[in-house]
Amino acid sequence: MKRFFKSLFFLWLYTCACAQTRPPITGISHIAIYTSDPDAAEHFYVHDIGSMKGTDPENPKGVRYYVNSTQFVEALPLPSEDLLPRLNHVAYITTDPEQLRVYLAAHKVDVPTGVEHGSDGSSWFRVKDPEGNIVEFIQPPDQPISLSSTHPIGEHILHVGIRVHSRDAEDPFYRDILGFRPYWYGGMTADRTDWVSLQVPNGLDWLEYMLGNVSTLNGGLAAAIQRQLGVLNHLSIGVINMEVAVTTLDSEGRLSNEHVGPQIGKDGKWQFNLFDPDRTRLELMEFAPVEKPCCSPFTAQHPTPSLKTPSSTPK
């Protein structure tokens, strides 16, 4: 009996410690999207972007397109042609999903009863942010996947963007509870805010609030609405030199997709936008600005490339 109560006591101590301490959240893991045409999606992510296709340890119906060994796009079959938007969830890397689950529960976030486990040794759980966006926290496997036969145009997912209606509604979750940190904010003009960038607590990747409205176009045309949502709900891959990256895509026949740019964004960084077959935007972006940003200064360190490839290294 004493042993039983002693075990309960230590379990209580562990739970209290987990409730008070948020484990590190170190970066972006992935973005999960729906695709209505798996073959077309594979051509875009493998041929055009240069990612490696792999199985999906979280969902046997899905596939992964790896940008590097721990970051990827998860493509899921579209359950209904009427489903809008194409975004399913975004995911961040943590060192201890169970501890983070207990921590969030202590802060009145609705959490599942436990973490899930993938066939690759990963573990994760999902919650919803205040506006109902699905957010996943995942611990990658001890042995990350080995990439082979890839020709990626970029090797790091710098940020993910999600449509947000209210900055004030989302900030208590992302900033106050999770500890995301301000990086930059700006808009189409200096007197408005359309984008708010928040870096993860223990890394340099960031989440971008996309505050733009979606027009229903007098009742709404699904394709037009999806196009707008695909611009807002997006991912960004870093490249070292935009001119070299775009020239590589063009010379290798990897620009049969819809694309726009390149141009310098309001944040002062070179960017180039490509769209997958369901019009989810994939933004290529240089790691650092080349001119002064509009609207506000950067308030945190820029990410830096860890790997250089022929497709993104200046010659």
PDB file of C-alpha atoms in Angstrom:
ATOM      1  CA  MET A   1       0.000   0.000   0.000  1.00  0.00           C
ATOM      2  CA  LYS A   2       2.822   2.406   0.847  1.00  0.00           C
ATOM      3  CA  ARG A   3       4.419   1.644  -2.525  1.00  0.00           C
ATOM      4  CA  PHE A   4       1.117   2.449  -4.240  1.00  0.00           C
ATOM      5  CA  PHE A   5       0.761   5.840  -2.568  1.00  0.00           C
ATOM      6  CA  LYS A   6       4.409   6.593  -3.195  1.00  0.00           C
ATOM      7  CA  SER A   7       3.857   5.928  -6.907  1.00  0.00           C
ATOM      8  CA  LEU A   8       0.825   8.210  -6.911  1.00  0.00           C
ATOM      9  CA  PHE A   9       2.853  10.912  -5.195  1.00  0.00           C
ATOM     10  CA  PHE A  10       5.600  10.808  -7.801  1.00  0.00           C
ATOM     11  CA  LEU A  11       3.023  10.775 -10.591  1.00  0.00           C
ATOM     12  CA  TRP A  12       1.467  13.880  -9.041  1.00  0.00           C
ATOM     13  CA  LEU A  13       4.859  15.583  -8.867  1.00  0.00           C
ATOM     14  CA  TYR A  14       5.548  14.739 -12.536  1.00  0.00           C
ATOM     15  CA  THR A  15       2.137  16.053 -13.607  1.00  0.00           C
ATOM     16  CA  CYS A  16       2.623  19.290 -11.677  1.00  0.00           C
ATOM     17  CA  ALA A  17       6.064  19.801 -13.240  1.00  0.00           C
ATOM     18  CA  CYS A  18       4.734  19.177 -16.743  1.00  0.00           C
ATOM     19  CA  ALA A  19       1.841  21.571 -16.154  1.00  0.00           C
ATOM     20  CA  GLN A  20       4.232  24.364 -15.192  1.00  0.00           C
ATOM     21  CA  THR A  21       6.953  23.821 -17.798  1.00  0.00           C
ATOM     22  CA  ARG A  22       6.509  24.124 -21.544  1.00  0.00           C
ATOM     23  CA  PRO A  23       8.953  21.883 -23.422  1.00  0.00           C
ATOM     24  CA  PRO A  24      10.816  23.443 -26.375  1.00  0.00           C
ATOM     25  CA  ILE A  25       9.028  24.050 -29.657  1.00  0.00           C
ATOM     26  CA  THR A  26      11.923  24.218 -32.077  1.00  0.00           C
ATOM     27  CA  GLY A  27      10.550  24.671 -35.573  1.00  0.00           C
ATOM     28  CA  ILE A  28       8.044  23.799 -38.272  1.00  0.00           C
ATOM     29  CA  SER A  29       7.479  20.121 -38.965  1.00  0.00           C
ATOM     30  CA  HIS A  30       4.968  20.175 -41.808  1.00  0.00           C
ATOM     31  CA  ILE A  31       1.820  21.473 -43.397  1.00  0.00           C
ATOM     32  CA  ALA A  32      -0.954  19.009 -44.259  1.00  0.00           C
ATOM     33  CA  ILE A  33      -3.108  19.771 -47.284  1.00  0.00           C
ATOM     34  CA  TYR A  34      -5.824  18.066 -49.278  1.00  0.00           C
ATOM     35  CA  THR A  35      -5.309  17.177 -52.927  1.00  0.00           C
ATOM     36  CA  SER A  36      -7.998  16.384 -55.494  1.00  0.00           C
ATOM     37  CA  ASP A  37      -5.484  14.910 -57.968  1.00  0.00           C
ATOM     38  CA  PRO A  38      -2.715  12.844 -56.322  1.00  0.00           C
ATOM     39  CA  ASP A  39      -0.791  12.333 -59.580  1.00  0.00           C
ATOM     40  CA  ALA A  40      -0.745  16.045 -60.347  1.00  0.00           C
ATOM     41  CA  ALA A  41       0.277  16.821 -56.767  1.00  0.00           C
ATOM     42  CA  GLU A  42       3.137  14.325 -57.013  1.00  0.00           C
ATOM     43  CA  HIS A  43       4.362  15.924 -60.225  1.00  0.00           C
ATOM     44  CA  PHE A  44       4.346  19.346 -58.580  1.00  0.00           C
ATOM     45  CA  TYR A  45       6.049  18.408 -55.321  1.00  0.00           C
ATOM     46  CA  VAL A  46       8.508  15.852 -56.711  1.00  0.00           C
ATOM     47  CA  HIS A  47       9.301  17.136 -60.208  1.00  0.00           C
ATOM     48  CA  ASP A  48       8.822  20.874 -59.808  1.00  0.00           C
ATOM     49  CA  ILE A  49       9.873  21.404 -56.184  1.00  0.00           C
ATOM     50  CA  GLY A  50      12.291  18.463 -56.006  1.00  0.00           C
ATOM     51  CA  SER A  51      10.952  16.903 -52.808  1.00  0.00           C
ATOM     52  CA  MET A  52      11.170  13.183 -52.035  1.00  0.00           C
ATOM     53  CA  LYS A  53       7.939  11.208 -51.862  1.00  0.00           C
ATOM     54  CA  GLY A  54       7.494   8.939 -48.851  1.00  0.00           C
ATOM     55  CA  THR A  55       4.808   7.010 -47.010  1.00  0.00           C
ATOM     56  CA  ASP A  56       2.791   8.729 -44.301  1.00  0.00           C
ATOM     57  CA  PRO A  57       3.295   7.218 -40.812  1.00  0.00           C
ATOM     58  CA  GLU A  58       0.434   9.353 -39.450  1.00  0.00           C
ATOM     59  CA  ASN A  59      -2.169   8.499 -42.075  1.00  0.00           C
ATOM     60  CA  PRO A  60      -1.923   5.472 -44.405  1.00  0.00           C
ATOM     61  CA  LYS A  61      -4.107   7.273 -46.958  1.00  0.00           C
ATOM     62  CA  GLY A  62      -1.669  10.164 -47.228  1.00  0.00           C
ATOM     63  CA  VAL A  63       1.827  10.697 -48.628  1.00  0.00           C
ATOM     64  CA  ARG A  64       4.693  12.913 -47.585  1.00  0.00           C
ATOM     65  CA  TYR A  65       6.849  15.139 -49.755  1.00  0.00           C
ATOM     66  CA  TYR A  66      10.061  15.727 -47.838  1.00  0.00           C
ATOM     67  CA  VAL A  67      11.885  19.051 -48.077  1.00  0.00           C
ATOM     68  CA  ASN A  68      14.488  17.760 -45.637  1.00  0.00           C
ATOM     69  CA  SER A  69      14.664  14.826 -43.227  1.00  0.00           C
ATOM     70  CA  THR A  70      12.291  16.406 -40.683  1.00  0.00           C
ATOM     71  CA  GLN A  71      10.178  18.874 -42.717  1.00  0.00           C
ATOM     72  CA  PHE A  72       7.618  17.933 -45.325  1.00  0.00           C
ATOM     73  CA  VAL A  73       4.282  18.546 -46.999  1.00  0.00           C
ATOM     74  CA  GLU A  74       1.662  15.962 -46.071  1.00  0.00           C
ATOM     75  CA  ALA A  75      -0.805  15.411 -48.925  1.00  0.00           C
ATOM     76  CA  LEU A  76      -4.147  13.845 -48.020  1.00  0.00           C
ATOM     77  CA  PRO A  77      -6.909  12.683 -50.376  1.00  0.00           C
ATOM     78  CA  LEU A  78      -9.685  15.253 -50.717  1.00  0.00           C
ATOM     79  CA  PRO A  79     -12.799  13.782 -49.067  1.00  0.00           C
ATOM     80  CA  SER A  80     -15.200  16.067 -50.951  1.00  0.00           C
ATOM     81  CA  GLU A  81     -14.859  18.408 -53.922  1.00  0.00           C
ATOM     82  CA  ASP A  82     -16.827  20.979 -51.906  1.00  0.00           C
ATOM     83  CA  LEU A  83     -14.336  20.982 -49.040  1.00  0.00           C
ATOM     84  CA  LEU A  84     -12.788  24.412 -48.531  1.00  0.00           C
ATOM     85  CA  PRO A  85     -10.102  25.266 -47.642  1.00  0.00           C
ATOM     86  CA  ARG A  86      -7.517  22.670 -48.686  1.00  0.00           C
ATOM     87  CA  LEU A  87      -5.591  23.113 -45.427  1.00  0.00           C
ATOM     88  CA  ASN A  88      -5.912  20.269 -42.910  1.00  0.00           C
ATOM     89  CA  HIS A  89      -3.365  21.264 -40.251  1.00  0.00           C
ATOM     90  CA  VAL A  90       0.044  22.738 -39.549  1.00  0.00           C
ATOM     91  CA  ALA A  91       2.572  21.036 -37.284  1.00  0.00           C
ATOM     92  CA  TYR A  92       5.467  22.150 -35.101  1.00  0.00           C
ATOM     93  CA  ILE A  93       8.378  20.152 -33.714  1.00  0.00           C
ATOM     94  CA  THR A  94       8.586  19.669 -29.953  1.00  0.00           C
ATOM     95  CA  THR A  95      10.972  17.676 -27.795  1.00  0.00           C
ATOM     96  CA  ASP A  96       8.251  16.197 -25.573  1.00  0.00           C
ATOM     97  CA  PRO A  97       4.658  16.023 -26.862  1.00  0.00           C
ATOM     98  CA  GLU A  98       3.298  14.413 -23.693  1.00  0.00           C
ATOM     99  CA  GLN A  99       4.706  17.134 -21.480  1.00  0.00           C
ATOM    100  CA  LEU A 100       3.380  19.769 -23.862  1.00  0.00           C
ATOM    101  CA  ARG A 101      -0.050  18.109 -23.852  1.00  0.00           C
ATOM    102  CA  VAL A 102      -0.175  18.283 -20.032  1.00  0.00           C
ATOM    103  CA  TYR A 103       1.071  21.884 -20.108  1.00  0.00           C
ATOM    104  CA  LEU A 104      -1.662  22.938 -22.538  1.00  0.00           C
ATOM    105  CA  ALA A 105      -4.322  21.152 -20.502  1.00  0.00           C
ATOM    106  CA  ALA A 106      -3.204  23.102 -17.430  1.00  0.00           C
ATOM    107  CA  HIS A 107      -3.740  26.284 -19.448  1.00  0.00           C
ATOM    108  CA  LYS A 108      -7.340  25.337 -20.253  1.00  0.00           C
ATOM    109  CA  VAL A 109      -6.672  24.181 -23.825  1.00  0.00           C
ATOM    110  CA  ASP A 110      -8.831  21.255 -24.921  1.00  0.00           C
ATOM    111  CA  VAL A 111      -6.365  18.408 -25.486  1.00  0.00           C
ATOM    112  CA  PRO A 112      -6.724  14.707 -26.363  1.00  0.00           C
ATOM    113  CA  THR A 113      -6.371  12.044 -23.668  1.00  0.00           C
ATOM    114  CA  GLY A 114      -2.925  11.037 -24.909  1.00  0.00           C
ATOM    115  CA  VAL A 115      -0.383  11.268 -27.696  1.00  0.00           C
ATOM    116  CA  GLU A 116      -0.475   9.188 -30.864  1.00  0.00           C
ATOM    117  CA  HIS A 117       2.416   7.181 -32.243  1.00  0.00           C
ATOM    118  CA  GLY A 118       3.500   6.706 -35.848  1.00  0.00           C
ATOM    119  CA  SER A 119       5.015   3.649 -37.473  1.00  0.00           C
ATOM    120  CA  ASP A 120       8.294   5.560 -37.840  1.00  0.00           C
ATOM    121  CA  GLY A 121       8.655   6.144 -34.091  1.00  0.00           C
ATOM    122  CA  SER A 122       7.262   9.684 -34.075  1.00  0.00           C
ATOM    123  CA  SER A 123       4.669  10.835 -31.550  1.00  0.00           C
ATOM    124  CA  TRP A 124       2.203  13.692 -31.718  1.00  0.00           C
ATOM    125  CA  PHE A 125      -1.084  15.205 -30.639  1.00  0.00           C
ATOM    126  CA  ARG A 126      -3.409  17.829 -32.094  1.00  0.00           C
ATOM    127  CA  VAL A 127      -5.420  20.711 -30.699  1.00  0.00           C
ATOM    128  CA  LYS A 128      -7.391  23.586 -32.186  1.00  0.00           C
ATOM    129  CA  ASP A 129      -6.383  27.207 -31.876  1.00  0.00           C
ATOM    130  CA  PRO A 130      -9.018  29.805 -30.868  1.00  0.00           C
ATOM    131  CA  GLU A 131     -10.267  30.138 -34.463  1.00  0.00           C
ATOM    132  CA  GLY A 132     -10.523  26.387 -35.005  1.00  0.00           C
ATOM    133  CA  ASN A 133      -7.322  25.820 -36.997  1.00  0.00           C
ATOM    134  CA  ILE A 134      -5.878  22.369 -36.287  1.00  0.00           C
ATOM    135  CA  VAL A 135      -2.400  22.557 -34.770  1.00  0.00           C
ATOM    136  CA  GLU A 136      -0.176  19.509 -34.328  1.00  0.00           C
ATOM    137  CA  PHE A 137       2.877  19.129 -32.111  1.00  0.00           C
ATOM    138  CA  ILE A 138       5.169  16.297 -33.121  1.00  0.00           C
ATOM    139  CA  GLN A 139       8.383  14.712 -31.912  1.00  0.00           C
ATOM    140  CA  PRO A 140      10.224  13.294 -34.956  1.00  0.00           C
ATOM    141  CA  PRO A 141      11.643   9.768 -34.834  1.00  0.00           C
ATOM    142  CA  ASP A 142      15.102   9.189 -33.374  1.00  0.00           C
ATOM    143  CA  GLN A 143      16.286   8.120 -36.832  1.00  0.00           C
ATOM    144  CA  PRO A 144      15.053  10.679 -39.395  1.00  0.00           C
ATOM    145  CA  ILE A 145      14.348   9.490 -42.906  1.00  0.00           C
ATOM    146  CA  SER A 146      17.296   9.386 -45.302  1.00  0.00           C
ATOM    147  CA  LEU A 147      16.744  11.498 -48.398  1.00  0.00           C
ATOM    148  CA  SER A 148      17.909  10.194 -51.754  1.00  0.00           C
ATOM    149  CA  SER A 149      17.481  11.018 -55.434  1.00  0.00           C
ATOM    150  CA  THR A 150      16.123  14.481 -54.764  1.00  0.00           C
ATOM    151  CA  HIS A 151      16.842  17.791 -56.423  1.00  0.00           C
ATOM    152  CA  PRO A 152      15.190  20.237 -54.018  1.00  0.00           C
ATOM    153  CA  ILE A 153      14.933  23.867 -54.998  1.00  0.00           C
ATOM    154  CA  GLY A 154      15.216  24.672 -51.285  1.00  0.00           C
ATOM    155  CA  GLU A 155      15.900  22.637 -48.164  1.00  0.00           C
ATOM    156  CA  HIS A 156      14.138  24.448 -45.333  1.00  0.00           C
ATOM    157  CA  ILE A 157      10.504  25.327 -44.652  1.00  0.00           C
ATOM    158  CA  LEU A 158      10.869  28.829 -43.248  1.00  0.00           C
ATOM    159  CA  HIS A 159       7.261  29.528 -42.371  1.00  0.00           C
ATOM    160  CA  VAL A 160       3.655  28.511 -42.726  1.00  0.00           C
ATOM    161  CA  GLY A 161       0.751  30.885 -43.135  1.00  0.00           C
ATOM    162  CA  ILE A 162      -2.816  30.437 -41.953  1.00  0.00           C
ATOM    163  CA  ARG A 163      -5.902  32.539 -42.496  1.00  0.00           C
ATOM    164  CA  VAL A 164      -6.684  34.453 -39.312  1.00  0.00           C
ATOM    165  CA  HIS A 165      -9.753  36.587 -38.658  1.00  0.00           C
ATOM    166  CA  SER A 166      -8.628  38.199 -35.412  1.00  0.00           C
ATOM    167  CA  ARG A 167      -5.095  38.785 -34.202  1.00  0.00           C
ATOM    168  CA  ASP A 168      -6.475  39.525 -30.734  1.00  0.00           C
ATOM    169  CA  ALA A 169      -8.247  36.163 -30.631  1.00  0.00           C
ATOM    170  CA  GLU A 170      -5.182  34.152 -31.660  1.00  0.00           C
ATOM    171  CA  ASP A 171      -2.446  35.904 -29.654  1.00  0.00           C
ATOM    172  CA  PRO A 172      -3.412  34.471 -26.221  1.00  0.00           C
ATOM    173  CA  PHE A 173      -2.861  30.959 -27.591  1.00  0.00           C
ATOM    174  CA  TYR A 174       0.237  31.432 -29.733  1.00  0.00           C
ATOM    175  CA  ARG A 175       2.009  34.190 -27.806  1.00  0.00           C
ATOM    176  CA  ASP A 176       0.855  33.938 -24.194  1.00  0.00           C
ATOM    177  CA  ILE A 177       0.515  30.158 -23.791  1.00  0.00           C
ATOM    178  CA  LEU A 178       2.916  28.770 -26.392  1.00  0.00           C
ATOM    179  CA  GLY A 179       5.479  31.556 -26.295  1.00  0.00           C
ATOM    180  CA  PHE A 180       5.717  32.442 -29.989  1.00  0.00           C
ATOM    181  CA  ARG A 181       7.780  35.637 -30.451  1.00  0.00           C
ATOM    182  CA  PRO A 182       7.208  38.689 -32.687  1.00  0.00           C
ATOM    183  CA  TYR A 183       9.328  38.758 -35.859  1.00  0.00           C
ATOM    184  CA  TRP A 184       7.674  41.249 -38.242  1.00  0.00           C
ATOM    185  CA  TYR A 185       4.290  42.654 -39.249  1.00  0.00           C
ATOM    186  CA  GLY A 186       3.165  44.623 -42.261  1.00  0.00           C
ATOM    187  CA  GLY A 187       0.534  45.250 -44.881  1.00  0.00           C
ATOM    188  CA  MET A 188      -0.129  46.227 -48.460  1.00  0.00           C
ATOM    189  CA  THR A 189       0.169  49.828 -47.273  1.00  0.00           C
ATOM    190  CA  ALA A 190       2.046  51.251 -44.297  1.00  0.00           C
ATOM    191  CA  ASP A 191      -1.144  52.145 -42.411  1.00  0.00           C
ATOM    192  CA  ARG A 192      -2.644  48.617 -42.276  1.00  0.00           C
ATOM    193  CA  THR A 193      -1.645  45.189 -41.032  1.00  0.00           C
ATOM    194  CA  ASP A 194      -2.261  42.197 -43.287  1.00  0.00           C
ATOM    195  CA  TRP A 195       0.480  39.874 -42.054  1.00  0.00           C
ATOM    196  CA  VAL A 196       1.864  39.125 -38.598  1.00  0.00           C
ATOM    197  CA  SER A 197       4.923  36.887 -38.287  1.00  0.00           C
ATOM    198  CA  LEU A 198       5.655  35.070 -35.014  1.00  0.00           C
ATOM    199  CA  GLN A 199       8.742  32.898 -34.562  1.00  0.00           C
ATOM    200  CA  VAL A 200       8.492  29.600 -32.713  1.00  0.00           C
ATOM    201  CA  PRO A 201       9.657  29.856 -29.070  1.00  0.00           C
ATOM    202  CA  ASN A 202      12.927  27.962 -29.501  1.00  0.00           C
ATOM    203  CA  GLY A 203      13.852  28.432 -33.137  1.00  0.00           C
ATOM    204  CA  LEU A 204      13.786  30.799 -36.105  1.00  0.00           C
ATOM    205  CA  ASP A 205      10.959  29.332 -38.212  1.00  0.00           C
ATOM    206  CA  TRP A 206       7.751  31.324 -38.027  1.00  0.00           C
ATOM    207  CA  LEU A 207       3.978  31.301 -38.253  1.00  0.00           C
ATOM    208  CA  GLU A 208       2.351  33.991 -40.361  1.00  0.00           C
ATOM    209  CA  TYR A 209      -1.123  35.261 -39.535  1.00  0.00           C
ATOM    210  CA  MET A 210      -2.769  35.996 -42.894  1.00  0.00           C
ATOM    211  CA  LEU A 211      -5.393  38.614 -42.059  1.00  0.00           C
ATOM    212  CA  GLY A 212      -6.814  39.020 -45.573  1.00  0.00           C
ATOM    213  CA  ASN A 213     -10.534  38.656 -46.210  1.00  0.00           C
ATOM    214  CA  VAL A 214     -12.008  36.127 -48.628  1.00  0.00           C
ATOM    215  CA  SER A 215     -14.594  37.500 -51.055  1.00  0.00           C
ATOM    216  CA  THR A 216     -17.698  35.374 -51.561  1.00  0.00           C
ATOM    217  CA  LEU A 217     -18.208  36.930 -55.003  1.00  0.00           C
ATOM    218  CA  ASN A 218     -21.987  37.329 -54.733  1.00  0.00           C
ATOM    219  CA  GLY A 219     -22.638  33.841 -53.478  1.00  0.00           C
ATOM    220  CA  GLY A 220     -19.265  32.403 -54.232  1.00  0.00           C
ATOM    221  CA  LEU A 221     -17.551  30.457 -56.933  1.00  0.00           C
ATOM    222  CA  ALA A 222     -15.747  27.569 -55.262  1.00  0.00           C
ATOM    223  CA  ALA A 223     -12.690  27.820 -57.508  1.00  0.00           C
ATOM    224  CA  ALA A 224     -12.327  31.556 -56.868  1.00  0.00           C
ATOM    225  CA  ILE A 225     -12.704  31.144 -53.102  1.00  0.00           C
ATOM    226  CA  GLN A 226     -10.210  28.276 -53.084  1.00  0.00           C
ATOM    227  CA  ARG A 227      -7.750  30.438 -54.979  1.00  0.00           C
ATOM    228  CA  GLN A 228      -7.977  33.109 -52.284  1.00  0.00           C
ATOM    229  CA  LEU A 229      -7.734  30.578 -49.457  1.00  0.00           C
ATOM    230  CA  GLY A 230      -4.764  28.932 -51.162  1.00  0.00           C
ATOM    231  CA  VAL A 231      -2.918  32.248 -51.112  1.00  0.00           C
ATOM    232  CA  LEU A 232      -3.581  32.693 -47.399  1.00  0.00           C
ATOM    233  CA  ASN A 233      -2.956  29.112 -46.219  1.00  0.00           C
ATOM    234  CA  HIS A 234       0.531  28.480 -47.543  1.00  0.00           C
ATOM    235  CA  LEU A 235       4.101  27.365 -46.902  1.00  0.00           C
ATOM    236  CA  SER A 236       7.420  29.008 -47.640  1.00  0.00           C
ATOM    237  CA  ILE A 237      10.706  27.347 -48.584  1.00  0.00           C
ATOM    238  CA  GLY A 238      13.979  29.219 -48.214  1.00  0.00           C
ATOM    239  CA  VAL A 239      16.424  29.710 -51.076  1.00  0.00           C
ATOM    240  CA  ILE A 240      19.811  31.374 -50.879  1.00  0.00           C
ATOM    241  CA  ASN A 241      19.633  33.227 -54.195  1.00  0.00           C
ATOM    242  CA  MET A 242      16.286  33.830 -55.906  1.00  0.00           C
ATOM    243  CA  GLU A 243      17.716  34.542 -59.350  1.00  0.00           C
ATOM    244  CA  VAL A 244      19.619  31.265 -59.345  1.00  0.00           C
ATOM    245  CA  ALA A 245      16.623  29.328 -57.996  1.00  0.00           C
ATOM    246  CA  VAL A 246      14.156  30.643 -60.587  1.00  0.00           C
ATOM    247  CA  THR A 247      16.666  30.251 -63.417  1.00  0.00           C
ATOM    248  CA  THR A 248      17.177  26.630 -62.355  1.00  0.00           C
ATOM    249  CA  LEU A 249      13.440  25.929 -62.319  1.00  0.00           C
ATOM    250  CA  ASP A 250      13.020  27.482 -65.747  1.00  0.00           C
ATOM    251  CA  SER A 251      16.016  25.800 -67.395  1.00  0.00           C
ATOM    252  CA  GLU A 252      15.015  22.377 -66.059  1.00  0.00           C
ATOM    253  CA  GLY A 253      11.387  22.585 -67.207  1.00  0.00           C
ATOM    254  CA  ARG A 254      10.005  22.865 -63.675  1.00  0.00           C
ATOM    255  CA  LEU A 255       7.743  25.899 -64.247  1.00  0.00           C
ATOM    256  CA  SER A 256       4.753  24.347 -66.016  1.00  0.00           C
ATOM    257  CA  ASN A 257       2.771  25.193 -62.871  1.00  0.00           C
ATOM    258  CA  GLU A 258       1.000  28.457 -62.116  1.00  0.00           C
ATOM    259  CA  HIS A 259       3.527  30.945 -60.725  1.00  0.00           C
ATOM    260  CA  VAL A 260       4.018  34.650 -60.027  1.00  0.00           C
ATOM    261  CA  GLY A 261       7.179  36.701 -59.619  1.00  0.00           C
ATOM    262  CA  PRO A 262       9.868  37.019 -58.596  1.00  0.00           C
ATOM    263  CA  GLN A 263       9.400  40.245 -56.671  1.00  0.00           C
ATOM    264  CA  ILE A 264      10.551  41.893 -53.455  1.00  0.00           C
ATOM    265  CA  GLY A 265       7.893  41.568 -50.785  1.00  0.00           C
ATOM    266  CA  LYS A 266       6.834  44.204 -48.299  1.00  0.00           C
ATOM    267  CA  ASP A 267       9.236  42.602 -45.816  1.00  0.00           C
ATOM    268  CA  GLY A 268      12.141  43.442 -48.123  1.00  0.00           C
ATOM    269  CA  LYS A 269      12.838  39.824 -49.099  1.00  0.00           C
ATOM    270  CA  TRP A 270      12.884  38.329 -52.578  1.00  0.00           C
ATOM    271  CA  GLN A 271       9.972  35.946 -53.118  1.00  0.00           C
ATOM    272  CA  PHE A 272       8.534  33.782 -55.884  1.00  0.00           C
ATOM    273  CA  ASN A 273       5.116  32.140 -55.669  1.00  0.00           C
ATOM    274  CA  LEU A 274       4.158  28.790 -57.157  1.00  0.00           C
ATOM    275  CA  PHE A 275       0.763  27.092 -56.836  1.00  0.00           C
ATOM    276  CA  ASP A 276       0.099  23.382 -56.562  1.00  0.00           C
ATOM    277  CA  PRO A 277      -2.763  21.811 -58.566  1.00  0.00           C
ATOM    278  CA  ASP A 278      -5.273  22.675 -55.815  1.00  0.00           C
ATOM    279  CA  ARG A 279      -3.861  26.218 -55.696  1.00  0.00           C
ATOM    280  CA  THR A 280      -2.149  25.960 -52.341  1.00  0.00           C
ATOM    281  CA  ARG A 281       0.629  28.540 -52.517  1.00  0.00           C
ATOM    282  CA  LEU A 282       4.255  27.554 -52.114  1.00  0.00           C
ATOM    283  CA  GLU A 283       6.386  30.644 -51.641  1.00  0.00           C
ATOM    284  CA  LEU A 284      10.103  30.604 -52.309  1.00  0.00           C
ATOM    285  CA  MET A 285      11.802  33.212 -50.137  1.00  0.00           C
ATOM    286  CA  GLU A 286      15.329  34.393 -49.515  1.00  0.00           C
ATOM    287  CA  PHE A 287      16.490  34.082 -45.921  1.00  0.00           C
ATOM    288  CA  ALA A 288      17.220  37.769 -45.296  1.00  0.00           C
ATOM    289  CA  PRO A 289      15.887  41.077 -46.655  1.00  0.00           C
ATOM    290  CA  VAL A 290      17.712  43.000 -49.361  1.00  0.00           C
ATOM    291  CA  GLU A 291      16.003  46.285 -48.550  1.00  0.00           C
ATOM    292  CA  LYS A 292      14.282  47.992 -45.627  1.00  0.00           C
ATOM    293  CA  PRO A 293      10.912  46.395 -44.866  1.00  0.00           C
ATOM    294  CA  CYS A 294       7.643  48.259 -44.954  1.00  0.00           C
ATOM    295  CA  CYS A 295       5.608  49.011 -41.886  1.00  0.00           C
ATOM    296  CA  SER A 296       7.803  47.670 -39.066  1.00  0.00           C
ATOM    297  CA  PRO A 297      11.375  46.586 -38.401  1.00  0.00           C
ATOM    298  CA  PHE A 298      12.353  42.968 -37.842  1.00  0.00           C
ATOM    299  CA  THR A 299      12.573  42.247 -34.123  1.00  0.00           C
ATOM    300  CA  ALA A 300      14.357  38.875 -34.145  1.00  0.00           C
ATOM    301  CA  GLN A 301      17.198  37.050 -35.867  1.00  0.00           C
ATOM    302  CA  HIS A 302      16.700  35.830 -39.431  1.00  0.00           C
ATOM    303  CA  PRO A 303      17.079  32.109 -40.163  1.00  0.00           C
ATOM    304  CA  THR A 304      20.189  31.092 -42.041  1.00  0.00           C
ATOM    305  CA  PRO A 305      20.678  28.297 -44.587  1.00  0.00           C
ATOM    306  CA  SER A 306      22.283  25.198 -43.150  1.00  0.00           C
ATOM    307  CA  LEU A 307      22.733  23.405 -46.467  1.00  0.00           C
ATOM    308  CA  LYS A 308      23.692  24.630 -49.915  1.00  0.00           C
ATOM    309  CA  THR A 309      22.677  22.959 -53.141  1.00  0.00           C
ATOM    310  CA  PRO A 310      23.532  23.741 -56.763  1.00  0.00           C
ATOM    311  CA  SER A 311      19.980  24.952 -57.300  1.00  0.00           C
ATOM    312  CA  SER A 312      20.200  27.672 -54.661  1.00  0.00           C
ATOM    313  CA  THR A 313      23.832  28.663 -54.360  1.00  0.00           C
ATOM    314  CA  PRO A 314      25.068  31.780 -56.178  1.00  0.00           C
ATOM    315  CA  LYS A 315      27.663  31.068 -58.860  1.00  0.00           C
TER     316      LYS A 315
END
